[in-house]
Coordinates of C-alpha atoms and ligand atoms in Angstrom, one line a residue:
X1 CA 0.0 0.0 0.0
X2 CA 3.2 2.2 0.3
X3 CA 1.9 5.4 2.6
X4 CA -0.8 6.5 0.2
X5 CA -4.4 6.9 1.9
X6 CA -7.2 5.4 -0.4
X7 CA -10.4 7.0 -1.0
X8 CA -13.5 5.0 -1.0
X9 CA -14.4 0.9 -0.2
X10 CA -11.2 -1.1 -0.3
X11 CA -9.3 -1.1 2.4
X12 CA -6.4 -3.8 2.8
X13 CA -6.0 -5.9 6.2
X14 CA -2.9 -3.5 7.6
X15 CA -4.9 -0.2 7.1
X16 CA -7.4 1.9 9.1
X17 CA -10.6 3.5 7.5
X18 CA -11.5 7.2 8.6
X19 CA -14.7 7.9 8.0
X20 CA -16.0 11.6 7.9
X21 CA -19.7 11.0 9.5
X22 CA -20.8 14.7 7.8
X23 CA -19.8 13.9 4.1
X24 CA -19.3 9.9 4.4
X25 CA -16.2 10.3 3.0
X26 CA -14.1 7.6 3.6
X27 CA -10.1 7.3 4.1
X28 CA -8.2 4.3 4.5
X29 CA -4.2 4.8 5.9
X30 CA -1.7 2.2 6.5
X31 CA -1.1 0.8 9.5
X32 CA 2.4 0.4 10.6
X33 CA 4.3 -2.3 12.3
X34 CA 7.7 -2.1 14.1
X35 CA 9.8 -5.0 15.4
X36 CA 7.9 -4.6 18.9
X37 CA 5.7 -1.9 20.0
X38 CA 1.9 -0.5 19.6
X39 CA 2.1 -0.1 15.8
X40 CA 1.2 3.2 14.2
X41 CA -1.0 4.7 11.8
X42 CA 0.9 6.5 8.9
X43 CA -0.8 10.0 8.2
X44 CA 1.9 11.2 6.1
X45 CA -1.1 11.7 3.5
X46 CA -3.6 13.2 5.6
X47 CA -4.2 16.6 4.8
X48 CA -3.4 15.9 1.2
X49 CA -6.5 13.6 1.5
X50 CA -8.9 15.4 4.2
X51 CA -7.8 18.8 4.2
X52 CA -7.4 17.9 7.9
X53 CA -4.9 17.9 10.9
X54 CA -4.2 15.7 13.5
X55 CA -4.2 17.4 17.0
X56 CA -2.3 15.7 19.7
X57 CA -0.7 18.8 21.7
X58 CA 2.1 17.1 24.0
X59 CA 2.9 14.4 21.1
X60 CA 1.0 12.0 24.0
X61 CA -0.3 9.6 20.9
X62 CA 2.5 10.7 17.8
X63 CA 5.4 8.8 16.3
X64 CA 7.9 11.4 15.1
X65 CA 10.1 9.0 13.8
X66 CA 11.3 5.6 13.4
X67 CA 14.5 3.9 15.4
X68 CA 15.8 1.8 16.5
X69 CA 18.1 2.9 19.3
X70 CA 15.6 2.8 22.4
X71 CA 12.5 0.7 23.2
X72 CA 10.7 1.3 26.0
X73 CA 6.9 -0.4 27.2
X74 CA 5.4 1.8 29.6
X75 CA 2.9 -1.4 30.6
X76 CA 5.2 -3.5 31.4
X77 CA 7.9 -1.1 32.4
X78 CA 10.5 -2.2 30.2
X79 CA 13.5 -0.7 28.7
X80 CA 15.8 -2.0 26.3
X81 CA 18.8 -0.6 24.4
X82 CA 19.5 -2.0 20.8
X83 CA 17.4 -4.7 22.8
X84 CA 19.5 -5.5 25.5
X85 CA 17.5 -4.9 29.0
X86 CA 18.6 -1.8 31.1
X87 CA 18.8 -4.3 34.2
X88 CA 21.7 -6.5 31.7
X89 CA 23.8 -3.5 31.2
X90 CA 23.3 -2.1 34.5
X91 CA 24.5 -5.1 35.8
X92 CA 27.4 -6.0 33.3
X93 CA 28.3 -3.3 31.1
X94 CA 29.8 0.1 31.3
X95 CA 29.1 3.5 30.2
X96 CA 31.7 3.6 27.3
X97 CA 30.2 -0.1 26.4
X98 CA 26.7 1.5 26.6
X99 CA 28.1 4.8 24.1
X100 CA 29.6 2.2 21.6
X101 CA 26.2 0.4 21.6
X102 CA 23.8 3.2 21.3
X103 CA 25.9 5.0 18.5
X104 CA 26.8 1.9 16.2
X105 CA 24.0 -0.7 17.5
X106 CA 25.9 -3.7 19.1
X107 CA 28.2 -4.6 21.7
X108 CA 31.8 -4.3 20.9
X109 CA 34.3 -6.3 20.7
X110 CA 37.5 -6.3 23.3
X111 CA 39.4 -4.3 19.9
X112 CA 36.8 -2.3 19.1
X113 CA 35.7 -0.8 22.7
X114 CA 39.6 -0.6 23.0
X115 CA 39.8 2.1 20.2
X116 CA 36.3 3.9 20.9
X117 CA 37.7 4.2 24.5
X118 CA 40.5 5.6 23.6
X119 CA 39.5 8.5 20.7
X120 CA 36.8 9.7 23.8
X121 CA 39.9 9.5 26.0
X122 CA 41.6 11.6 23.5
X123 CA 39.0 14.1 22.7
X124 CA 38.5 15.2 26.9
X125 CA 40.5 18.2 26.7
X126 CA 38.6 21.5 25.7
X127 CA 40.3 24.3 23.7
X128 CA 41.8 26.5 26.0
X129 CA 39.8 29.7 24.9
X130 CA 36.8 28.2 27.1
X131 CA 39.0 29.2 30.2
X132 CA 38.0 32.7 29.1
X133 CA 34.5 31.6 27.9
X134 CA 33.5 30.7 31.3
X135 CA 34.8 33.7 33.3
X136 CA 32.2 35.8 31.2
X137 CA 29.5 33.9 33.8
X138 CA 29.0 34.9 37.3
X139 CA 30.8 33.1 40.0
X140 CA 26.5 32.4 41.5
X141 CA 25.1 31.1 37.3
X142 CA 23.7 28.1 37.6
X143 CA 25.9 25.3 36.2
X144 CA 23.0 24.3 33.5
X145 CA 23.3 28.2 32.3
X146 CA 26.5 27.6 31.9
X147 CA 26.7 24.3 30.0
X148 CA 24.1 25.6 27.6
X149 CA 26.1 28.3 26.7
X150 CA 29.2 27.3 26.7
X151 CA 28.3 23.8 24.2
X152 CA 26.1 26.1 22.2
X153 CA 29.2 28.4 21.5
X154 CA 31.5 25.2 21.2
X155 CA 30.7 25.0 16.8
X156 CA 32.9 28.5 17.3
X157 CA 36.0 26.5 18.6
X158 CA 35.2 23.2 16.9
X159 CA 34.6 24.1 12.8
X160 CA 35.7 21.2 11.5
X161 CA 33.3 19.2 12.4
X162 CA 30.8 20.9 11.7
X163 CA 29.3 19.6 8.4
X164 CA 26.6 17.4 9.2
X165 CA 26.7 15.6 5.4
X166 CA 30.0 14.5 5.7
X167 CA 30.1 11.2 8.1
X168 CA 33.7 11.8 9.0
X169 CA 32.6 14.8 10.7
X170 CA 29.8 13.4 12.3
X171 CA 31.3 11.2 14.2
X172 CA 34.1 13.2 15.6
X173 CA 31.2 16.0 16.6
X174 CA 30.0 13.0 18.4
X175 CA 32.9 11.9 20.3
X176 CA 33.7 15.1 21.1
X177 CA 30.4 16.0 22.9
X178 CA 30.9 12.9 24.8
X179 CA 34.0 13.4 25.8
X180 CA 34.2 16.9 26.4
X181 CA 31.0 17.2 28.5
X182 CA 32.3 16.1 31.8
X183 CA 35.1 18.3 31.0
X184 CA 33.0 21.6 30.2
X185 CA 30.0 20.2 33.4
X186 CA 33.3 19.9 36.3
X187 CA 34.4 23.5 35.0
X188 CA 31.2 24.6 35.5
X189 CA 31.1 23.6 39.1
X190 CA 34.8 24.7 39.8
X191 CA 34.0 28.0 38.2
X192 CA 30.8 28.5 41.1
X193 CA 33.6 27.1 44.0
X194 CA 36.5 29.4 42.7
X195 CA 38.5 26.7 42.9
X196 CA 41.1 26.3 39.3
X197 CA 39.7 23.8 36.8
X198 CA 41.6 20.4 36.6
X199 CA 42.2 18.7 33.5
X200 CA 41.5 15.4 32.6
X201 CA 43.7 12.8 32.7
X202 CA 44.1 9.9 30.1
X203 CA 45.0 7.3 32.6
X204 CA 41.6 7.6 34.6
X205 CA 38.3 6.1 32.9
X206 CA 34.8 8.1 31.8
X207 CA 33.6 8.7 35.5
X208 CA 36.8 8.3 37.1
X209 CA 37.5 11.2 35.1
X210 CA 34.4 13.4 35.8
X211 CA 35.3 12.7 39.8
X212 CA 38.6 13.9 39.4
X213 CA 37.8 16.7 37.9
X214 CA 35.1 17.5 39.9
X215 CA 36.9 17.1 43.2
X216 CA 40.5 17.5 42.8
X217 CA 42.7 20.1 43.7
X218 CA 46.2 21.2 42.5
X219 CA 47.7 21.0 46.2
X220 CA 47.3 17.4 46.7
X221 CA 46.4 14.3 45.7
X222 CA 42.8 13.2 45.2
X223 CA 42.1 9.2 45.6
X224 CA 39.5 8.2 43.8
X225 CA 36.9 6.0 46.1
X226 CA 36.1 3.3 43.6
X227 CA 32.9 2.6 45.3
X228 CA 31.8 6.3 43.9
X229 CA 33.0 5.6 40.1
X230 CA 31.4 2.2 39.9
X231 CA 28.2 3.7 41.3
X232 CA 28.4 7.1 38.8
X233 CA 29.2 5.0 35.9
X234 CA 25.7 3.1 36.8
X235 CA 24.3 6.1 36.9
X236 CA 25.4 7.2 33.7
X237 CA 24.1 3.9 32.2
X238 CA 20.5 4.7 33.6
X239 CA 20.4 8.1 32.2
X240 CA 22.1 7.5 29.0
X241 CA 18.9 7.4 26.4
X242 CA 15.4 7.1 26.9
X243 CA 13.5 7.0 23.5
X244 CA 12.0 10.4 22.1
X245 CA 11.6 12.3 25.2
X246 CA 10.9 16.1 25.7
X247 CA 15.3 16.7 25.3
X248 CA 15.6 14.3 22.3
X249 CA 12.8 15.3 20.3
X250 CA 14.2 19.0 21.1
X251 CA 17.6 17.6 19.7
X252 CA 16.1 16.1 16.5
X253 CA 14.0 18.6 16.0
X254 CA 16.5 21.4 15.7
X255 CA 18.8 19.0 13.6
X256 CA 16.2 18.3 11.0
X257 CA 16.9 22.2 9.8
X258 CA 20.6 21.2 9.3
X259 CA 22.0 22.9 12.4
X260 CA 25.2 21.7 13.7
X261 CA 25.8 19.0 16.0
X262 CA 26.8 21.8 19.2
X263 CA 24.1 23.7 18.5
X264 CA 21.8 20.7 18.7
X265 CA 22.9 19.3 21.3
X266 CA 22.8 22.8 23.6
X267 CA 19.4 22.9 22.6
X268 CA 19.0 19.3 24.2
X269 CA 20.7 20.7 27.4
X270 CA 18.3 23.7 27.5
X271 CA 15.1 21.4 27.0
X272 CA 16.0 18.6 29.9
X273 CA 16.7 21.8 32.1
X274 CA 13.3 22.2 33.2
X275 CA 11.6 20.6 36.4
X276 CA 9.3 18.4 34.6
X277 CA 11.9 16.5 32.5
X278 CA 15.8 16.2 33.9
X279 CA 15.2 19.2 36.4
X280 CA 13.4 16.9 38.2
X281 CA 16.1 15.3 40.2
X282 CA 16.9 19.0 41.5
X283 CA 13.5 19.7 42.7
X284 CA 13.4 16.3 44.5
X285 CA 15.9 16.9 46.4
X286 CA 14.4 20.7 46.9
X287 CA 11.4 19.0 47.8
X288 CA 12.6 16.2 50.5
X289 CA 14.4 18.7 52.0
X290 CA 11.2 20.6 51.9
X291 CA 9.1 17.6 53.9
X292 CA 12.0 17.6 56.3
X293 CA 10.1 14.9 58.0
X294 CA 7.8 11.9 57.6
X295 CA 5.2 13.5 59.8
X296 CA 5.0 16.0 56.9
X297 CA 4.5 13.5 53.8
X298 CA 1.1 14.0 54.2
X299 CA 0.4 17.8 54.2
X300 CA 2.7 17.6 50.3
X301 CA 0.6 14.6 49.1
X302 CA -2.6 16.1 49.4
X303 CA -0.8 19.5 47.8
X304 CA 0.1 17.5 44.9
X305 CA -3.2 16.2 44.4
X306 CA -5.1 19.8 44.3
X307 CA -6.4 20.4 41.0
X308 CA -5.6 23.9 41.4
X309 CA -2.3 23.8 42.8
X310 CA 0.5 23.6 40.7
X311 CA 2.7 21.4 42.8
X312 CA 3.2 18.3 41.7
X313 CA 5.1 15.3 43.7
X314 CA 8.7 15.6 41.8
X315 CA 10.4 12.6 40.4
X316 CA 6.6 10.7 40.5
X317 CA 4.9 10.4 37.0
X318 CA 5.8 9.5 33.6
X319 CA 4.3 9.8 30.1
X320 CA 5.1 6.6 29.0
X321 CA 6.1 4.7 32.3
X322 CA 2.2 3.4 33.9
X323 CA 4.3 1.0 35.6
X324 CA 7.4 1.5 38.1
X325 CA 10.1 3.2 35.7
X326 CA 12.9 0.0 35.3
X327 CA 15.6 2.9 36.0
X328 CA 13.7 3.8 39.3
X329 CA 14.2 0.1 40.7
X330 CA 17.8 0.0 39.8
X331 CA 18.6 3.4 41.1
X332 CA 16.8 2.7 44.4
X333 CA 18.9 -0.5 45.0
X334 CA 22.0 1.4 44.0
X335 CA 20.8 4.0 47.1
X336 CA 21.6 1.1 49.6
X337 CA 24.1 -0.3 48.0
X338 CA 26.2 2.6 47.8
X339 CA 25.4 4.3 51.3
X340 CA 26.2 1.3 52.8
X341 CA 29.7 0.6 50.8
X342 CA 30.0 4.0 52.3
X343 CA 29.3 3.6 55.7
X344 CA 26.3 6.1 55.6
X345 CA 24.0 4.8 58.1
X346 CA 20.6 5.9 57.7
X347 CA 20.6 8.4 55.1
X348 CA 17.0 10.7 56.2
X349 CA 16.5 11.8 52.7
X350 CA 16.2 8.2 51.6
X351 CA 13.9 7.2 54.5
X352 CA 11.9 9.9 53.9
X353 CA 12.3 8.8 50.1
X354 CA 11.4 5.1 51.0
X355 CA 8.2 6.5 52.9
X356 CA 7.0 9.2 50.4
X357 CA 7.1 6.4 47.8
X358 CA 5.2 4.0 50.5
X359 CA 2.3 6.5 51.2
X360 CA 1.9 7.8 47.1
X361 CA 1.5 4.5 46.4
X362 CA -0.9 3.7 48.6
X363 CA -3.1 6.8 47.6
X364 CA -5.9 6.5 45.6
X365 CA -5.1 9.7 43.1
X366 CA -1.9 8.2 42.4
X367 CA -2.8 4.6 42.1
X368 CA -5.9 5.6 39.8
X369 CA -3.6 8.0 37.6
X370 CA -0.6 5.5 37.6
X371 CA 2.0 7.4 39.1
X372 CA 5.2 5.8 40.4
X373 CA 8.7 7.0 40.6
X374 CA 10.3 7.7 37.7
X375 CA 14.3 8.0 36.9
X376 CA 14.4 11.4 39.0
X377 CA 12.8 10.0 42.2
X378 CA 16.0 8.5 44.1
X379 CA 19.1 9.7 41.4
X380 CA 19.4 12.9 43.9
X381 CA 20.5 11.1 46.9
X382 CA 23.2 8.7 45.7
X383 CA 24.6 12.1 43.1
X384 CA 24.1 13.5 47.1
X385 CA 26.0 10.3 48.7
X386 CA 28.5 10.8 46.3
X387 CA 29.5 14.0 47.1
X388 CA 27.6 15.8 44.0
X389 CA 26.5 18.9 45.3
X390 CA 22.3 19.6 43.9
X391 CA 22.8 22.2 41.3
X392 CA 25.1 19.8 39.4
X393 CA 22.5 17.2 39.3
X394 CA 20.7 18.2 35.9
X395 CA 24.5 18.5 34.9
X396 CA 25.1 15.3 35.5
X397 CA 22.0 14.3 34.1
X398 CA 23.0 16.2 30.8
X399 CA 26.6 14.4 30.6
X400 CA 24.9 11.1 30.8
X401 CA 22.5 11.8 28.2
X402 CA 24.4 13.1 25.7
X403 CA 25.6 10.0 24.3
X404 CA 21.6 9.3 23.4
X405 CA 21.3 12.8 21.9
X406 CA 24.3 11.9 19.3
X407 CA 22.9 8.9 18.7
X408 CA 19.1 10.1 18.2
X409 CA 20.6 12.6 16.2
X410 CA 23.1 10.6 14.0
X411 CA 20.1 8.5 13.5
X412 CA 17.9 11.3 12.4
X413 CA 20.1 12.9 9.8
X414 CA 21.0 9.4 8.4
X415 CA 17.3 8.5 8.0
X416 CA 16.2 8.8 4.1
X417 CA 12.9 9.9 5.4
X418 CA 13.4 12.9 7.2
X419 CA 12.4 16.1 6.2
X420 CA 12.5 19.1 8.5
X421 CA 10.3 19.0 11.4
X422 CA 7.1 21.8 10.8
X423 CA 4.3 21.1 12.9
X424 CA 1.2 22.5 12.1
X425 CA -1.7 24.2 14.5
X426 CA -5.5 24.6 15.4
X427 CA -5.8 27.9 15.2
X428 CA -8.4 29.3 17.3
X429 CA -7.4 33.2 17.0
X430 CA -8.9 36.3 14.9
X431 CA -10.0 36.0 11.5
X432 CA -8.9 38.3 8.8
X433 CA -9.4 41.9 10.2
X434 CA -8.7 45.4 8.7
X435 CA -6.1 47.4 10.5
X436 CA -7.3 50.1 12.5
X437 CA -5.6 53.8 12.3
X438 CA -4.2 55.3 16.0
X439 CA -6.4 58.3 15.5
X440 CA -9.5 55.6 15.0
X441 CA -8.9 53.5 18.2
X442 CA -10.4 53.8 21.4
Ligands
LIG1 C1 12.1 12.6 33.0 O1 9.9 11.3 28.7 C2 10.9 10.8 29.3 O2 11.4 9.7 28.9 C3 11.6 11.6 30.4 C4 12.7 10.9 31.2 C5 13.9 10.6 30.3 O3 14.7 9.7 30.7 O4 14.2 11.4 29.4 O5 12.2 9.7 31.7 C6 13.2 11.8 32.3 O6 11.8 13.7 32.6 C7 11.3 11.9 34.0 C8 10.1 12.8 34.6 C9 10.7 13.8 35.6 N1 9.6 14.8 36.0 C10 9.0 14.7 37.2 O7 9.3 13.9 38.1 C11 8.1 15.9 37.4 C12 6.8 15.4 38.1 N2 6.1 14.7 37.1 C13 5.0 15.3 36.3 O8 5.4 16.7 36.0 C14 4.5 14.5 35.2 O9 4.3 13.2 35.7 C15 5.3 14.3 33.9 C16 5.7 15.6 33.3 C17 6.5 13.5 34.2 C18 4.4 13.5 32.9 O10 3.3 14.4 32.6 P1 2.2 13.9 31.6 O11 2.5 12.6 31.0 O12 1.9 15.0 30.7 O13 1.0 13.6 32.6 P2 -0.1 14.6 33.0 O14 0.5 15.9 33.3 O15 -1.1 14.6 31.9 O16 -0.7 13.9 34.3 C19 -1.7 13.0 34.3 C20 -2.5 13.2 35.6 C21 -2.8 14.7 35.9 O17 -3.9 14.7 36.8 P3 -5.4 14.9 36.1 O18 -5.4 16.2 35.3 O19 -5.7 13.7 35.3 O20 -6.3 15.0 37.3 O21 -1.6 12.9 36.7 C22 -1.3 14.0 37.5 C23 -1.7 15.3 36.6 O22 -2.0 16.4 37.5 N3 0.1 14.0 37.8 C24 0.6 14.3 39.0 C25 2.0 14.1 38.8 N4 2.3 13.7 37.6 C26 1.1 13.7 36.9 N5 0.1 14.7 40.1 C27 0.9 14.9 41.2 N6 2.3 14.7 41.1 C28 2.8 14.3 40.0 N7 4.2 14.1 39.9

C-alpha cells in the first residue's frame, strides 16, 4: 500500500478507514508495524486527502520517527537498548560499552571498545579559549546556564566538524560531545567554588574522570573511592537514552533544519533543564528537604493532588512509564548499596524517600492516575552520597544523556525519510481583520 491513503471501499488488512460522518467520506491509511511496540497509523497523507490535521498537543499519541536505538513499554515497564535490557547493562556493562552500543548498534568487541575508549579519552581536553569563555559567567550562574552556553558556543571553537553531510565529521562531533561534556560540566562547578579547573587525565576512565575533575585540587592528591565511580558509571548507564523524550525530540528537532551538531545538542541541554523532564532530580531533592520529615508526607501529598495547585510530587509520574520506571528500581537499589559501601548509616533523605514512595502509592489519586517513581525520584540522593553537590544534578544528568542525543541525532540525519520537522496548529485566534488607524482606536 506504500503510505498512500485510499479514497473509497477497499481497504487492505494493515490499514485503518477514517470515516467523515458529515460527508461519508471515507479514508483508508496504512497501518504500521515495528519490530515490537503499539504499531502506528501512517498520516503522512492526511491533509493531502482530508484537508485535515491531527491534534495531539504534547505528542501523548504521535510517532515522530522511526529507530531503533531505544524501546521502552510503559505497561510493562520495560526498557531495552539496541534490545538488551537496562537491568543487563546495568549489571554487566559500562558506560563507554553503553556509548559504543547506542551509537553503532551492538556490543563491541574487546578491539573495538579498546579504540572507541581511547578516541573519547583523546578528545577530553577542551580548547583552551573556554578558560576565558566561562569567566564571562558569574561566579552564582547556575551550572545548566552555563553548560548551555558554553556547548552552544563550542561549533565556534570546533569548525571542522561541523558539516553534518559528511560522516567523517559526524562522528568526531559525536565523540567530542561525549567526551568533552564532563570536562565543560566539572568547570562549570569549579567556576561557582572558585576553585582552578583540573584537566583530565588519560589514565583515569569516563567517571573516574568526571570525579577527578570535579573534586580534585592542584595542592594534593585526590584518591579516587572506587565505590563512587562504579556507582556514577551506573548512573550514567540509567540516564544514557530514553527513547523520544521532551530533550531528544528538542535535539532532533533542531537538527532536522541542518543545524550543527553543538548547536543541537545545547538545545537538548536547554530542554532537559526544566523541572518536569531532567530538572526533576533537583526539585526532589528541593522538595525532600522541603518535607523535612515523615510527619510532613502528608500535608505535600494532598498539595500535589489539588487540581488547582501547581505542585506536583517531583520525580513521580511518567508519560510513557504506567508502571514502576525499570531505572527507578535500579537506582533505588544502588541507594543502599552505595550508602552502605560508604558507611552512611541511615541516610534521612532516603527514609523519607522510601516513605513518600510508600504513602503515594498507597493513595488512591496516584494509584488511579498510575503514578510511580520515575528515573528522578531516588538519582538525587546517591549524586548527594557521592559527594555531587544539587545544582550539578541536571549537569550530570546532561553528561549522561548526551551519548543518546548523538545517537538520536546521528540516526535522524542518516534516515532517508526525514524532512525538517514543521508542525502544524488549530488555530483558534482572529479571522482576517482590517487594520485600525491610531487616530481611529479607542
Ligand atoms: C524525565 O519522557 C521521558 O522519557 C523523560 C525521562 C527521560 O529519561 O528522558 O524519563 C526523564 O523527565 C522523568 C520525569 C521527571 N519529571 C518529574 O518527576 C516531574 C513530576 N512529574 C510530572 O510533571 C508528570 O508526571 C510528567 C511531566 C513526568 C508527565 O506528565 P504527563 O504525562 O503530561 O502527565 P499529565 O501531566 O497529563 O498527568 C496526568 C495526571 C494529571 O492529573 P489529572 O489532570 O488527570 O487530574 O496525573 C497528574 C496530573 O495532574 N500528575 C501528577 C504528577 N504527575 C502527573 N500529580 C501529582 N504529582 C505528579 N508528579
Amino acid at each position: 500500500m506504500g503510505n498512500d491513503a485510499i479514497r473509497g471501499d477497499t481497504a487492505p488488512e494493515d490499514s485503518i478507514t477514517i470515516v467523515n460522518n458529515a460527508s461519508g467520506d471515507k479514508v483508508t491509511f496504512p497501518i504500521l508495524q515495528g519490530s515490537c511496540g503499539p504499531r502506528v497509523i501512517d498520516i503522512r497523507k492526511l491533509y493531502g486527502a482530508t484537508d485535515m490535521f491531527t491534534y495531539d498537543p504534547g505528542f501523548t499519541a504521535t510517532g515522530s520517527c522511526e529507530s531503533k536505538i531505544t524501546f521502552i513499554d510503559g505497561e510493562a515497564g520495560i526498557l531495552l537498548h539496541r534490545g538488551y535490557p537496562i537491568e543487563e547493562l546495568a549489571a554487566h556493562s559500562d558506560f563507554m560499552e553503553v556509548c559504543y552500543l547506542l551509537l553503532y548498534g551492538e556490543l563491541p568487541t574487546a578491539g573495538q571498545k579498546d579504540k572507541f575508549v581511547h578516541a573519547i579519552t583523546h578528545h577530553t581536553m577542551v580548547h583552551e579559549q573556554l578558560h576565558k569563555f566561562i569567566d564571562g559567567f558569574r561566579r552564582d550562574a547556575h551550572p545548566m546556564a552555563i553548560m548551555c552556553g558554553v556547548v552552544g558556543a563550542l561549533s565556534a571553537f570546533y569548525h571542522d566538524s561541523t558539516d553534518i553531510s559528511d560522516p567523517y565529521q559526524r562522528m568526531v562531533a559525536s565523540y567530542r560531545m561525549i567526551a568533552k561534556m564532563p570536562t565543560i560540566a566539572a568547570w562549570a562547578f569549579k567556576y561557582s567554588l572558585g576553585q582552578p579547573f583540573i584537566y583530565p587525565r588519560n589514565n583515569l576512565n569516563y567517571a573516574e574522570n568526571f570525579i577527578h575533575m570535579m573534586f580534585a585540587t592542584p595542592a594534593e592528591d585526590y584518591e579516587i573511592s572506587p565505590v563512587i565511580a562504579r556507582a556514577l558509571d551506573r548512573i550514567l548507564i540509567l540516564h544514557a537514552d530514553h527513547e523520544q523524550n521532551a530533550s531528544t525530540s528538542t535535539v532532533r528537532l533542531a537538527g532536522s533544519s541542518g543545524a550543527n551538531p553543538f548547536a543541537c545538542i545545547a538545545a537538548g541541554i536547554a530542554s532537559l533543564w526544566g523541572p518536569a523532564h531532567g530538572g526533576a532530580n533537583e526539585a526532589v531533592l528541593n522538595m525532600l528537604n522541603e518535607i523535612g520529615s515523615p510527619n510532613r508526607i502528608g500535608e505535600f501529598v494532598e498539595k500535589a493532588k489539588k487540581p488547582d495547585d501547581p505542585f506536583r510530587l517531583m520525580g513521580f509520574g511518567h508519560r510513557v512509564y504506567k508502571n514502576f520506571d525499570p531505572r527507578a528500581r535500579l537506582m533505588r537499589e544502588s541507594c543502599h548499596e552505595v550508602l552502605n559501601e560508604l558507611g552512611v548509616e541511615n541516610e534521612p533523605l532516603l527514609e523519607l524517600a522510601m516513605e513518600l514512595e510508600r504513602i503515594a502509592l498507597e493513595d488512591e489519586y496516584f494509584v488511579q492516575r498510575r503514578l510511580y517513581p520515575n528515573v528522578d525520584f531516588y538519582s538525587g540522593i546517591i549524586f548527594k552520597a557521592i559527594g555531587i553537590p544539587v545544582s550539578m544534578f541536571t549537569v550530570l544528568f546532561a553528561v549522561a544523556r548526551t551519548v543518546g542525543w548523538v545517537a538520536q541525532w546521528n540516526e535522524m540525519v542518516e534516515d532517508p525519510n526525514q524532512k525538517i520537522g514543521r508542525p502544524r496548529q488549530l488555530y483558534t485566534g482572529y479571522e482576517q481583520r482590517a487594520y485600525v488607524p491610531l487616530a481611529e482606536r479607542g
